[in-house]
Amino acid sequence: MKKVIWTYGAIASFIVVTMMVVAVILHENNSNSQGSMAIGFLGMFIAFAFNFVALARYRRDHVAEGLSFGKGLSICLLISLITTTSYVAAWGVSYHFFFPDFMDQCLAIEVAQFQEAGHTAQQIAAETADTKWMADHYDNPLVFIGLTAIEILPIALGMSLLAALIMRRKPASGATRMSHT
């Protein structure tokens, strides 16, 4: 089980970090961040699709045991933990060493979009309050880790639940369960 978790955790981490780096580079070269956000989230979905591959591999190697929902979910959640940790670490390095003004840029983009849409200064302040709070508090390591993890965790949890539900399988017929005592 450990080999499956570490192997597919590494594969998913590589994919999500690579796509995140591509998305950040696109954001830096284009003032419209919508495309870069789509690429980042696409990378997350592709990475967590490997939960299905991991469970298929585990089922193939452990046919007699089957794969319960709980066992599948625990495998997927551990893969997701590795991937999320890699994502947070990679964004930490990217942000602090290469893009320290990223949050200020995001805030400026939001303000410009609302100004172009004809919003008043009060409306802009209200609609950008969350981004301003993030920009003001992003240097706090706990806030940084929490906000970065929140970006990826909903997809990680959803794909883990879906994979565990779809990939579960009863033990092979005639197989006896061995006690590990």
Tab-separated table of N, CA and C in Angstrom:
chain	number	residue	atom	x	y	z
A	1	MET	N	0.824	-1.179	0.000
A	1	MET	CA	0.000	0.000	0.000
A	1	MET	C	0.878	1.256	0.000
A	2	LYS	N	1.975	1.222	0.769
A	2	LYS	CA	2.850	2.378	0.846
A	2	LYS	C	3.446	2.726	-0.517
A	3	LYS	N	3.819	1.689	-1.268
A	3	LYS	CA	4.423	1.939	-2.578
A	3	LYS	C	3.421	2.628	-3.514
A	4	VAL	N	2.183	2.187	-3.504
A	4	VAL	CA	1.147	2.801	-4.335
A	4	VAL	C	0.934	4.259	-3.917
A	5	ILE	N	0.862	4.493	-2.625
A	5	ILE	CA	0.626	5.854	-2.124
A	5	ILE	C	1.767	6.779	-2.514
A	6	TRP	N	2.998	6.357	-2.287
A	6	TRP	CA	4.134	7.227	-2.587
A	6	TRP	C	4.331	7.403	-4.094
A	7	THR	N	4.133	6.338	-4.855
A	7	THR	CA	4.300	6.437	-6.309
A	7	THR	C	3.291	7.399	-6.904
A	8	TYR	N	2.017	7.207	-6.586
A	8	TYR	CA	0.987	8.054	-7.189
A	8	TYR	C	0.910	9.428	-6.522
A	9	GLY	N	1.355	9.528	-5.285
A	9	GLY	CA	1.493	10.837	-4.661
A	9	GLY	C	2.559	11.662	-5.370
A	10	ALA	N	3.655	11.007	-5.753
A	10	ALA	CA	4.734	11.700	-6.477
A	10	ALA	C	4.275	12.104	-7.882
A	11	ILE	N	3.561	11.209	-8.565
A	11	ILE	CA	3.070	11.527	-9.910
A	11	ILE	C	2.090	12.699	-9.853
A	12	ALA	N	1.133	12.630	-8.942
A	12	ALA	CA	0.142	13.706	-8.818
A	12	ALA	C	0.815	15.014	-8.409
A	13	SER	N	1.802	14.937	-7.533
A	13	SER	CA	2.531	16.135	-7.114
A	13	SER	C	3.254	16.769	-8.288
A	14	PHE	N	3.911	15.952	-9.086
A	14	PHE	CA	4.624	16.472	-10.253
A	14	PHE	C	3.656	17.196	-11.196
A	15	ILE	N	2.517	16.593	-11.448
A	15	ILE	CA	1.541	17.185	-12.363
A	15	ILE	C	1.003	18.498	-11.806
A	16	VAL	N	0.567	18.494	-10.555
A	16	VAL	CA	-0.060	19.697	-9.993
A	16	VAL	C	0.957	20.831	-9.862
A	17	VAL	N	2.186	20.518	-9.504
A	17	VAL	CA	3.206	21.564	-9.371
A	17	VAL	C	3.594	22.103	-10.747
A	18	THR	N	3.750	21.240	-11.716
A	18	THR	CA	4.093	21.684	-13.067
A	18	THR	C	3.007	22.587	-13.643
A	19	MET	N	1.764	22.177	-13.508
A	19	MET	CA	0.658	22.989	-14.027
A	19	MET	C	0.532	24.308	-13.266
A	20	MET	N	0.820	24.299	-11.971
A	20	MET	CA	0.780	25.530	-11.195
A	20	MET	C	1.859	26.496	-11.667
A	21	VAL	N	3.045	25.991	-11.929
A	21	VAL	CA	4.126	26.843	-12.416
A	21	VAL	C	3.766	27.421	-13.784
A	22	VAL	N	3.215	26.604	-14.664
A	22	VAL	CA	2.783	27.094	-15.978
A	22	VAL	C	1.717	28.174	-15.813
A	23	ALA	N	0.764	27.952	-14.920
A	23	ALA	CA	-0.305	28.930	-14.688
A	23	ALA	C	0.252	30.249	-14.157
A	24	VAL	N	1.209	30.181	-13.251
A	24	VAL	CA	1.788	31.407	-12.694
A	24	VAL	C	2.577	32.156	-13.765
A	25	ILE	N	3.314	31.442	-14.580
A	25	ILE	CA	4.066	32.088	-15.661
A	25	ILE	C	3.101	32.758	-16.640
A	26	LEU	N	2.005	32.072	-16.978
A	26	LEU	CA	1.000	32.688	-17.852
A	26	LEU	C	0.389	33.925	-17.214
A	27	HIS	N	0.144	33.865	-15.922
A	27	HIS	CA	-0.408	35.020	-15.208
A	27	HIS	C	0.559	36.199	-15.269
A	28	GLU	N	1.827	35.924	-15.117
A	28	GLU	CA	2.830	36.986	-15.146
A	28	GLU	C	2.939	37.628	-16.526
A	29	ASN	N	2.647	36.859	-17.574
A	29	ASN	CA	2.773	37.369	-18.942
A	29	ASN	C	1.465	37.872	-19.528
A	30	ASN	N	0.378	37.801	-18.749
A	30	ASN	CA	-0.933	38.210	-19.247
A	30	ASN	C	-1.713	38.788	-18.081
A	31	SER	N	-2.247	39.967	-18.263
A	31	SER	CA	-2.950	40.617	-17.150
A	31	SER	C	-4.283	39.954	-16.823
A	32	ASN	N	-4.820	39.141	-17.705
A	32	ASN	CA	-6.075	38.437	-17.434
A	32	ASN	C	-5.741	37.087	-16.814
A	33	SER	N	-6.079	36.916	-15.562
A	33	SER	CA	-5.679	35.697	-14.849
A	33	SER	C	-6.661	34.545	-15.023
A	34	GLN	N	-7.749	34.741	-15.756
A	34	GLN	CA	-8.746	33.676	-15.899
A	34	GLN	C	-8.161	32.428	-16.556
A	35	GLY	N	-7.402	32.591	-17.620
A	35	GLY	CA	-6.809	31.442	-18.300
A	35	GLY	C	-5.812	30.711	-17.426
A	36	SER	N	-5.024	31.461	-16.674
A	36	SER	CA	-4.040	30.813	-15.816
A	36	SER	C	-4.715	30.064	-14.673
A	37	MET	N	-5.812	30.598	-14.162
A	37	MET	CA	-6.552	29.895	-13.112
A	37	MET	C	-7.140	28.597	-13.658
A	38	ALA	N	-7.653	28.634	-14.871
A	38	ALA	CA	-8.220	27.431	-15.481
A	38	ALA	C	-7.151	26.355	-15.641
A	39	ILE	N	-5.958	26.742	-16.050
A	39	ILE	CA	-4.865	25.779	-16.204
A	39	ILE	C	-4.479	25.190	-14.850
A	40	GLY	N	-4.418	26.024	-13.833
A	40	GLY	CA	-4.091	25.525	-12.497
A	40	GLY	C	-5.106	24.513	-11.998
A	41	PHE	N	-6.390	24.815	-12.168
A	41	PHE	CA	-7.423	23.882	-11.708
A	41	PHE	C	-7.484	22.632	-12.579
A	42	LEU	N	-7.218	22.769	-13.872
A	42	LEU	CA	-7.145	21.596	-14.745
A	42	LEU	C	-6.028	20.662	-14.266
A	43	GLY	N	-4.898	21.250	-13.887
A	43	GLY	CA	-3.795	20.451	-13.356
A	43	GLY	C	-4.193	19.686	-12.107
A	44	MET	N	-4.999	20.328	-11.256
A	44	MET	CA	-5.460	19.650	-10.041
A	44	MET	C	-6.350	18.464	-10.386
A	45	PHE	N	-7.275	18.650	-11.317
A	45	PHE	CA	-8.163	17.547	-11.707
A	45	PHE	C	-7.375	16.401	-12.339
A	46	ILE	N	-6.425	16.729	-13.200
A	46	ILE	CA	-5.607	15.678	-13.829
A	46	ILE	C	-4.800	14.938	-12.757
A	47	ALA	N	-4.196	15.690	-11.846
A	47	ALA	CA	-3.384	15.071	-10.794
A	47	ALA	C	-4.222	14.117	-9.950
A	48	PHE	N	-5.414	14.573	-9.537
A	48	PHE	CA	-6.230	13.734	-8.659
A	48	PHE	C	-6.963	12.634	-9.417
A	49	ALA	N	-6.965	12.689	-10.736
A	49	ALA	CA	-7.478	11.558	-11.514
A	49	ALA	C	-6.586	10.336	-11.306
A	50	PHE	N	-5.352	10.574	-10.905
A	50	PHE	CA	-4.455	9.456	-10.629
A	50	PHE	C	-4.857	8.687	-9.378
A	51	ASN	N	-5.796	9.206	-8.590
A	51	ASN	CA	-6.359	8.409	-7.497
A	51	ASN	C	-7.031	7.160	-8.054
A	52	PHE	N	-7.703	7.299	-9.194
A	52	PHE	CA	-8.344	6.155	-9.836
A	52	PHE	C	-7.300	5.140	-10.275
A	53	VAL	N	-6.224	5.616	-10.865
A	53	VAL	CA	-5.154	4.732	-11.333
A	53	VAL	C	-4.508	4.029	-10.137
A	54	ALA	N	-4.297	4.759	-9.058
A	54	ALA	CA	-3.695	4.168	-7.863
A	54	ALA	C	-4.574	3.057	-7.299
A	55	LEU	N	-5.880	3.308	-7.240
A	55	LEU	CA	-6.781	2.278	-6.709
A	55	LEU	C	-6.878	1.086	-7.650
A	56	ALA	N	-6.831	1.333	-8.955
A	56	ALA	CA	-6.838	0.215	-9.911
A	56	ALA	C	-5.577	-0.632	-9.714
A	57	ARG	N	-4.463	0.014	-9.515
A	57	ARG	CA	-3.207	-0.699	-9.287
A	57	ARG	C	-3.279	-1.494	-7.985
A	58	TYR	N	-3.786	-0.872	-6.941
A	58	TYR	CA	-3.903	-1.554	-5.660
A	58	TYR	C	-4.843	-2.753	-5.779
A	59	ARG	N	-5.968	-2.587	-6.459
A	59	ARG	CA	-6.922	-3.693	-6.642
A	59	ARG	C	-6.278	-4.828	-7.418
A	60	ARG	N	-5.517	-4.492	-8.455
A	60	ARG	CA	-4.869	-5.522	-9.267
A	60	ARG	C	-3.884	-6.321	-8.432
A	61	ASP	N	-3.139	-5.634	-7.569
A	61	ASP	CA	-2.117	-6.317	-6.774
A	61	ASP	C	-2.692	-7.046	-5.560
A	62	HIS	N	-3.908	-6.695	-5.149
A	62	HIS	CA	-4.519	-7.283	-3.959
A	62	HIS	C	-5.927	-7.800	-4.274
A	63	VAL	N	-6.037	-8.595	-5.335
A	63	VAL	CA	-7.327	-9.066	-5.823
A	63	VAL	C	-8.085	-9.824	-4.750
A	64	ALA	N	-7.408	-10.693	-4.029
A	64	ALA	CA	-8.087	-11.536	-3.046
A	64	ALA	C	-8.697	-10.710	-1.917
A	65	GLU	N	-8.056	-9.605	-1.567
A	65	GLU	CA	-8.545	-8.784	-0.470
A	65	GLU	C	-9.734	-7.918	-0.870
A	66	GLY	N	-9.837	-7.624	-2.159
A	66	GLY	CA	-10.855	-6.668	-2.591
A	66	GLY	C	-10.415	-5.262	-2.221
A	67	LEU	N	-11.333	-4.329	-2.330
A	67	LEU	CA	-11.015	-2.946	-1.976
A	67	LEU	C	-12.269	-2.314	-1.394
A	68	SER	N	-12.257	-2.105	-0.106
A	68	SER	CA	-13.405	-1.488	0.545
A	68	SER	C	-13.374	0.019	0.301
A	69	PHE	N	-14.514	0.637	0.517
A	69	PHE	CA	-14.596	2.084	0.391
A	69	PHE	C	-13.612	2.751	1.352
A	70	GLY	N	-13.555	2.276	2.578
A	70	GLY	CA	-12.665	2.864	3.586
A	70	GLY	C	-11.201	2.752	3.215
A	71	LYS	N	-10.791	1.592	2.734
A	71	LYS	CA	-9.391	1.387	2.338
A	71	LYS	C	-9.071	2.266	1.135
A	72	GLY	N	-9.972	2.309	0.170
A	72	GLY	CA	-9.768	3.152	-1.011
A	72	GLY	C	-9.682	4.620	-0.640
A	73	LEU	N	-10.567	5.046	0.254
A	73	LEU	CA	-10.567	6.442	0.671
A	73	LEU	C	-9.278	6.779	1.418
A	74	SER	N	-8.809	5.870	2.269
A	74	SER	CA	-7.569	6.159	3.005
A	74	SER	C	-6.375	6.263	2.056
A	75	ILE	N	-6.321	5.410	1.040
A	75	ILE	CA	-5.246	5.491	0.043
A	75	ILE	C	-5.318	6.832	-0.681
A	76	CYS	N	-6.505	7.207	-1.138
A	76	CYS	CA	-6.672	8.464	-1.875
A	76	CYS	C	-6.366	9.678	-1.004
A	77	LEU	N	-6.785	9.650	0.242
A	77	LEU	CA	-6.522	10.790	1.125
A	77	LEU	C	-5.033	10.942	1.417
A	78	LEU	N	-4.325	9.839	1.529
A	78	LEU	CA	-2.882	9.930	1.744
A	78	LEU	C	-2.171	10.455	0.493
A	79	ILE	N	-2.611	10.017	-0.678
A	79	ILE	CA	-2.080	10.566	-1.928
A	79	ILE	C	-2.382	12.065	-1.993
A	80	SER	N	-3.588	12.436	-1.613
A	80	SER	CA	-3.990	13.845	-1.621
A	80	SER	C	-3.175	14.667	-0.636
A	81	LEU	N	-2.844	14.090	0.511
A	81	LEU	CA	-2.022	14.791	1.495
A	81	LEU	C	-0.631	15.081	0.927
A	82	ILE	N	-0.044	14.099	0.281
A	82	ILE	CA	1.273	14.283	-0.343
A	82	ILE	C	1.194	15.363	-1.417
A	83	THR	N	0.164	15.287	-2.254
A	83	THR	CA	0.006	16.231	-3.351
A	83	THR	C	-0.249	17.642	-2.842
A	84	THR	N	-1.111	17.771	-1.856
A	84	THR	CA	-1.417	19.085	-1.289
A	84	THR	C	-0.180	19.693	-0.633
A	85	THR	N	0.570	18.894	0.087
A	85	THR	CA	1.798	19.374	0.722
A	85	THR	C	2.791	19.847	-0.334
A	86	SER	N	2.916	19.101	-1.418
A	86	SER	CA	3.812	19.495	-2.505
A	86	SER	C	3.356	20.799	-3.144
A	87	TYR	N	2.052	20.932	-3.333
A	87	TYR	CA	1.486	22.142	-3.930
A	87	TYR	C	1.763	23.354	-3.053
A	88	VAL	N	1.518	23.229	-1.758
A	88	VAL	CA	1.744	24.338	-0.829
A	88	VAL	C	3.237	24.702	-0.799
A	89	ALA	N	4.105	23.708	-0.752
A	89	ALA	CA	5.553	23.966	-0.727
A	89	ALA	C	6.016	24.640	-2.017
A	90	ALA	N	5.538	24.146	-3.156
A	90	ALA	CA	5.946	24.726	-4.440
A	90	ALA	C	5.446	26.158	-4.579
A	91	TRP	N	4.207	26.414	-4.151
A	91	TRP	CA	3.700	27.773	-4.218
A	91	TRP	C	4.461	28.670	-3.236
A	92	GLY	N	4.841	28.143	-2.089
A	92	GLY	CA	5.623	28.915	-1.133
A	92	GLY	C	6.948	29.368	-1.721
A	93	VAL	N	7.637	28.465	-2.384
A	93	VAL	CA	8.908	28.808	-3.035
A	93	VAL	C	8.660	29.799	-4.171
A	94	SER	N	7.663	29.515	-5.005
A	94	SER	CA	7.367	30.398	-6.144
A	94	SER	C	7.006	31.801	-5.681
A	95	TYR	N	6.120	31.872	-4.709
A	95	TYR	CA	5.646	33.176	-4.237
A	95	TYR	C	6.759	33.967	-3.561
A	96	HIS	N	7.424	33.357	-2.613
A	96	HIS	CA	8.397	34.101	-1.813
A	96	HIS	C	9.683	34.446	-2.557
A	97	PHE	N	10.078	33.632	-3.539
A	97	PHE	CA	11.336	33.883	-4.224
A	97	PHE	C	11.186	34.473	-5.622
A	98	PHE	N	10.057	34.211	-6.279
A	98	PHE	CA	9.927	34.655	-7.664
A	98	PHE	C	8.788	35.644	-7.899
A	99	PHE	N	7.724	35.555	-7.139
A	99	PHE	CA	6.550	36.392	-7.363
A	99	PHE	C	6.034	37.023	-6.070
A	100	PRO	N	6.886	37.759	-5.345
A	100	PRO	CA	6.443	38.300	-4.054
A	100	PRO	C	5.341	39.351	-4.165
A	101	ASP	N	5.125	39.887	-5.348
A	101	ASP	CA	4.066	40.886	-5.534
A	101	ASP	C	2.805	40.286	-6.156
A	102	PHE	N	2.700	38.974	-6.145
A	102	PHE	CA	1.577	38.287	-6.791
A	102	PHE	C	0.228	38.748	-6.247
A	103	MET	N	0.078	38.828	-4.940
A	103	MET	CA	-1.210	39.227	-4.358
A	103	MET	C	-1.534	40.674	-4.695
A	104	ASP	N	-0.534	41.532	-4.710
A	104	ASP	CA	-0.772	42.929	-5.096
A	104	ASP	C	-1.225	43.013	-6.558
A	105	GLN	N	-0.634	42.171	-7.409
A	105	GLN	CA	-1.051	42.127	-8.811
A	105	GLN	C	-2.501	41.657	-8.935
A	106	CYS	N	-2.854	40.631	-8.181
A	106	CYS	CA	-4.230	40.118	-8.227
A	106	CYS	C	-5.221	41.193	-7.786
A	107	LEU	N	-4.875	41.914	-6.746
A	107	LEU	CA	-5.737	42.988	-6.258
A	107	LEU	C	-5.865	44.087	-7.310
A	108	ALA	N	-4.755	44.458	-7.936
A	108	ALA	CA	-4.784	45.490	-8.972
A	108	ALA	C	-5.636	45.058	-10.166
A	109	ILE	N	-5.559	43.784	-10.539
A	109	ILE	CA	-6.371	43.264	-11.649
A	109	ILE	C	-7.848	43.350	-11.298
A	110	GLU	N	-8.188	42.936	-10.081
A	110	GLU	CA	-9.591	43.006	-9.653
A	110	GLU	C	-10.111	44.435	-9.670
A	111	VAL	N	-9.334	45.354	-9.116
A	111	VAL	CA	-9.754	46.766	-9.074
A	111	VAL	C	-9.953	47.290	-10.489
A	112	ALA	N	-9.020	47.003	-11.384
A	112	ALA	CA	-9.124	47.467	-12.768
A	112	ALA	C	-10.372	46.900	-13.453
A	113	GLN	N	-10.669	45.632	-13.223
A	113	GLN	CA	-11.858	45.018	-13.826
A	113	GLN	C	-13.132	45.676	-13.318
A	114	PHE	N	-13.192	45.966	-12.032
A	114	PHE	CA	-14.382	46.617	-11.473
A	114	PHE	C	-14.492	48.070	-11.940
A	115	GLN	N	-13.350	48.741	-12.092
A	115	GLN	CA	-13.377	50.114	-12.602
A	115	GLN	C	-13.882	50.145	-14.040
A	116	GLU	N	-13.400	49.198	-14.854
A	116	GLU	CA	-13.854	49.113	-16.247
A	116	GLU	C	-15.348	48.823	-16.329
A	117	ALA	N	-15.864	48.099	-15.348
A	117	ALA	CA	-17.292	47.765	-15.326
A	117	ALA	C	-18.133	48.926	-14.795
A	118	GLY	N	-17.477	50.020	-14.358
A	118	GLY	CA	-18.196	51.195	-13.919
A	118	GLY	C	-18.636	51.187	-12.466
A	119	HIS	N	-18.032	50.342	-11.638
A	119	HIS	CA	-18.385	50.303	-10.221
A	119	HIS	C	-17.855	51.536	-9.499
A	120	THR	N	-18.542	51.917	-8.449
A	120	THR	CA	-18.105	53.050	-7.627
A	120	THR	C	-16.965	52.604	-6.720
A	121	ALA	N	-16.295	53.583	-6.121
A	121	ALA	CA	-15.188	53.282	-5.216
A	121	ALA	C	-15.660	52.440	-4.029
A	122	GLN	N	-16.860	52.723	-3.525
A	122	GLN	CA	-17.401	51.935	-2.406
A	122	GLN	C	-17.689	50.495	-2.838
A	123	GLN	N	-18.241	50.323	-4.033
A	123	GLN	CA	-18.515	48.977	-4.541
A	123	GLN	C	-17.216	48.200	-4.737
A	124	ILE	N	-16.217	48.881	-5.292
A	124	ILE	CA	-14.919	48.227	-5.522
A	124	ILE	C	-14.301	47.805	-4.193
A	125	ALA	N	-14.359	48.676	-3.203
A	125	ALA	CA	-13.798	48.345	-1.890
A	125	ALA	C	-14.506	47.135	-1.286
A	126	ALA	N	-15.824	47.095	-1.425
A	126	ALA	CA	-16.587	45.971	-0.872
A	126	ALA	C	-16.298	44.669	-1.620
A	127	GLU	N	-16.196	44.756	-2.938
A	127	GLU	CA	-16.017	43.549	-3.753
A	127	GLU	C	-14.587	43.022	-3.730
A	128	THR	N	-13.642	43.849	-3.366
A	128	THR	CA	-12.244	43.400	-3.301
A	128	THR	C	-11.760	43.216	-1.863
A	129	ALA	N	-12.650	43.287	-0.898
A	129	ALA	CA	-12.265	43.193	0.522
A	129	ALA	C	-11.555	41.878	0.839
A	130	ASP	N	-12.044	40.763	0.301
A	130	ASP	CA	-11.414	39.463	0.583
A	130	ASP	C	-9.997	39.402	0.017
A	131	THR	N	-9.837	39.861	-1.218
A	131	THR	CA	-8.509	39.836	-1.837
A	131	THR	C	-7.560	40.768	-1.093
A	132	LYS	N	-8.053	41.929	-0.665
A	132	LYS	CA	-7.219	42.869	0.097
A	132	LYS	C	-6.807	42.234	1.423
A	133	TRP	N	-7.740	41.565	2.098
A	133	TRP	CA	-7.401	40.905	3.355
A	133	TRP	C	-6.310	39.868	3.119
A	134	MET	N	-6.469	39.060	2.039
A	134	MET	CA	-5.465	38.046	1.725
A	134	MET	C	-4.108	38.699	1.469
A	135	ALA	N	-4.090	39.767	0.677
A	135	ALA	CA	-2.832	40.451	0.363
A	135	ALA	C	-2.182	40.998	1.637
A	136	ASP	N	-3.000	41.505	2.542
A	136	ASP	CA	-2.471	42.066	3.792
A	136	ASP	C	-1.950	40.997	4.742
A	137	HIS	N	-2.494	39.790	4.686
A	137	HIS	CA	-2.141	38.737	5.652
A	137	HIS	C	-1.332	37.582	5.054
A	138	TYR	N	-0.994	37.661	3.785
A	138	TYR	CA	-0.336	36.550	3.099
A	138	TYR	C	1.080	36.279	3.618
A	139	ASP	N	1.685	37.228	4.299
A	139	ASP	CA	3.024	37.010	4.826
A	139	ASP	C	3.026	36.210	6.127
A	140	ASN	N	1.866	36.022	6.732
A	140	ASN	CA	1.749	35.165	7.912
A	140	ASN	C	1.800	33.711	7.434
A	141	PRO	N	2.785	32.924	7.882
A	141	PRO	CA	2.928	31.552	7.370
A	141	PRO	C	1.675	30.682	7.544
A	142	LEU	N	0.976	30.823	8.664
A	142	LEU	CA	-0.221	30.000	8.872
A	142	LEU	C	-1.343	30.395	7.903
A	143	VAL	N	-1.509	31.680	7.688
A	143	VAL	CA	-2.511	32.154	6.729
A	143	VAL	C	-2.126	31.693	5.327
A	144	PHE	N	-0.850	31.843	4.995
A	144	PHE	CA	-0.361	31.432	3.677
A	144	PHE	C	-0.627	29.946	3.430
A	145	ILE	N	-0.246	29.102	4.379
A	145	ILE	CA	-0.437	27.652	4.225
A	145	ILE	C	-1.925	27.322	4.145
A	146	GLY	N	-2.719	27.919	5.018
A	146	GLY	CA	-4.151	27.640	5.025
A	146	GLY	C	-4.839	28.054	3.736
A	147	LEU	N	-4.570	29.266	3.269
A	147	LEU	CA	-5.212	29.743	2.041
A	147	LEU	C	-4.767	28.945	0.819
A	148	THR	N	-3.496	28.576	0.795
A	148	THR	CA	-2.991	27.795	-0.338
A	148	THR	C	-3.582	26.384	-0.326
A	149	ALA	N	-3.669	25.772	0.833
A	149	ALA	CA	-4.243	24.428	0.934
A	149	ALA	C	-5.730	24.431	0.579
A	150	ILE	N	-6.437	25.506	0.952
A	150	ILE	CA	-7.874	25.592	0.649
A	150	ILE	C	-8.132	25.613	-0.862
A	151	GLU	N	-7.156	26.078	-1.641
A	151	GLU	CA	-7.316	26.092	-3.099
A	151	GLU	C	-7.458	24.677	-3.658
A	152	ILE	N	-6.712	23.753	-3.102
A	152	ILE	CA	-6.616	22.417	-3.690
A	152	ILE	C	-7.440	21.368	-2.944
A	153	LEU	N	-7.704	21.581	-1.663
A	153	LEU	CA	-8.374	20.565	-0.851
A	153	LEU	C	-9.776	20.176	-1.327
A	154	PRO	N	-10.633	21.095	-1.755
A	154	PRO	CA	-11.953	20.640	-2.218
A	154	PRO	C	-11.871	19.652	-3.383
A	155	ILE	N	-10.967	19.903	-4.303
A	155	ILE	CA	-10.803	18.985	-5.440
A	155	ILE	C	-10.215	17.673	-4.948
A	156	ALA	N	-9.238	17.747	-4.052
A	156	ALA	CA	-8.618	16.539	-3.501
A	156	ALA	C	-9.649	15.668	-2.798
A	157	LEU	N	-10.461	16.272	-1.962
A	157	LEU	CA	-11.460	15.508	-1.212
A	157	LEU	C	-12.543	14.949	-2.134
A	158	GLY	N	-13.012	15.770	-3.063
A	158	GLY	CA	-14.048	15.300	-3.992
A	158	GLY	C	-13.578	14.145	-4.857
A	159	MET	N	-12.394	14.275	-5.413
A	159	MET	CA	-11.866	13.210	-6.273
A	159	MET	C	-11.536	11.961	-5.452
A	160	SER	N	-11.112	12.136	-4.201
A	160	SER	CA	-10.830	10.979	-3.338
A	160	SER	C	-12.109	10.209	-3.046
A	161	LEU	N	-13.155	10.922	-2.678
A	161	LEU	CA	-14.449	10.270	-2.413
A	161	LEU	C	-14.976	9.563	-3.654
A	162	LEU	N	-14.901	10.237	-4.785
A	162	LEU	CA	-15.396	9.663	-6.037
A	162	LEU	C	-14.606	8.412	-6.418
A	163	ALA	N	-13.292	8.490	-6.337
A	163	ALA	CA	-12.457	7.330	-6.688
A	163	ALA	C	-12.731	6.156	-5.751
A	164	ALA	N	-12.807	6.418	-4.460
A	164	ALA	CA	-13.049	5.333	-3.495
A	164	ALA	C	-14.416	4.700	-3.726
A	165	LEU	N	-15.400	5.509	-4.062
A	165	LEU	CA	-16.745	5.001	-4.303
A	165	LEU	C	-16.807	4.160	-5.580
A	166	ILE	N	-16.214	4.648	-6.634
A	166	ILE	CA	-16.269	3.954	-7.929
A	166	ILE	C	-15.376	2.712	-7.955
A	167	MET	N	-14.226	2.782	-7.316
A	167	MET	CA	-13.243	1.695	-7.438
A	167	MET	C	-13.366	0.596	-6.384
A	168	ARG	N	-14.308	0.701	-5.480
A	168	ARG	CA	-14.432	-0.343	-4.453
A	168	ARG	C	-14.820	-1.661	-5.115
A	169	ARG	N	-14.399	-2.746	-4.495
A	169	ARG	CA	-14.685	-4.078	-5.044
A	169	ARG	C	-14.656	-5.082	-3.912
A	170	LYS	N	-15.593	-5.993	-3.962
A	170	LYS	CA	-15.647	-7.047	-2.948
A	170	LYS	C	-14.482	-8.011	-3.172
A	171	PRO	N	-14.098	-8.737	-2.116
A	171	PRO	CA	-13.013	-9.714	-2.274
A	171	PRO	C	-13.368	-10.748	-3.343
A	172	ALA	N	-12.324	-11.265	-3.966
A	172	ALA	CA	-12.523	-12.294	-4.988
A	172	ALA	C	-13.252	-13.475	-4.367
A	173	SER	N	-14.187	-14.073	-5.115
A	173	SER	CA	-14.960	-15.188	-4.575
A	173	SER	C	-14.043	-16.365	-4.271
A	174	GLY	N	-14.315	-16.992	-3.154
A	174	GLY	CA	-13.504	-18.134	-2.739
A	174	GLY	C	-12.247	-17.736	-1.989
A	175	ALA	N	-11.953	-16.467	-1.958
A	175	ALA	CA	-10.749	-16.017	-1.260
A	175	ALA	C	-11.021	-15.982	0.238
A	176	THR	N	-10.049	-16.372	0.976
A	176	THR	CA	-10.191	-16.312	2.427
A	176	THR	C	-9.379	-15.127	2.934
A	177	ARG	N	-9.937	-14.499	3.922
A	177	ARG	CA	-9.231	-13.369	4.515
A	177	ARG	C	-8.286	-13.892	5.574
A	178	MET	N	-7.104	-13.376	5.540
A	178	MET	CA	-6.104	-13.792	6.523
A	178	MET	C	-6.053	-12.747	7.621
A	179	SER	N	-5.951	-13.209	8.830
A	179	SER	CA	-5.846	-12.298	9.967
A	179	SER	C	-4.406	-11.840	10.081
A	180	HIS	N	-4.217	-10.553	10.385
A	180	HIS	CA	-2.885	-10.008	10.552
A	180	HIS	C	-2.512	-9.895	12.019
A	181	THR	N	-2.957	-10.839	12.821
A	181	THR	CA	-2.648	-10.779	14.260
A	181	THR	C	-1.447	-11.608	14.590
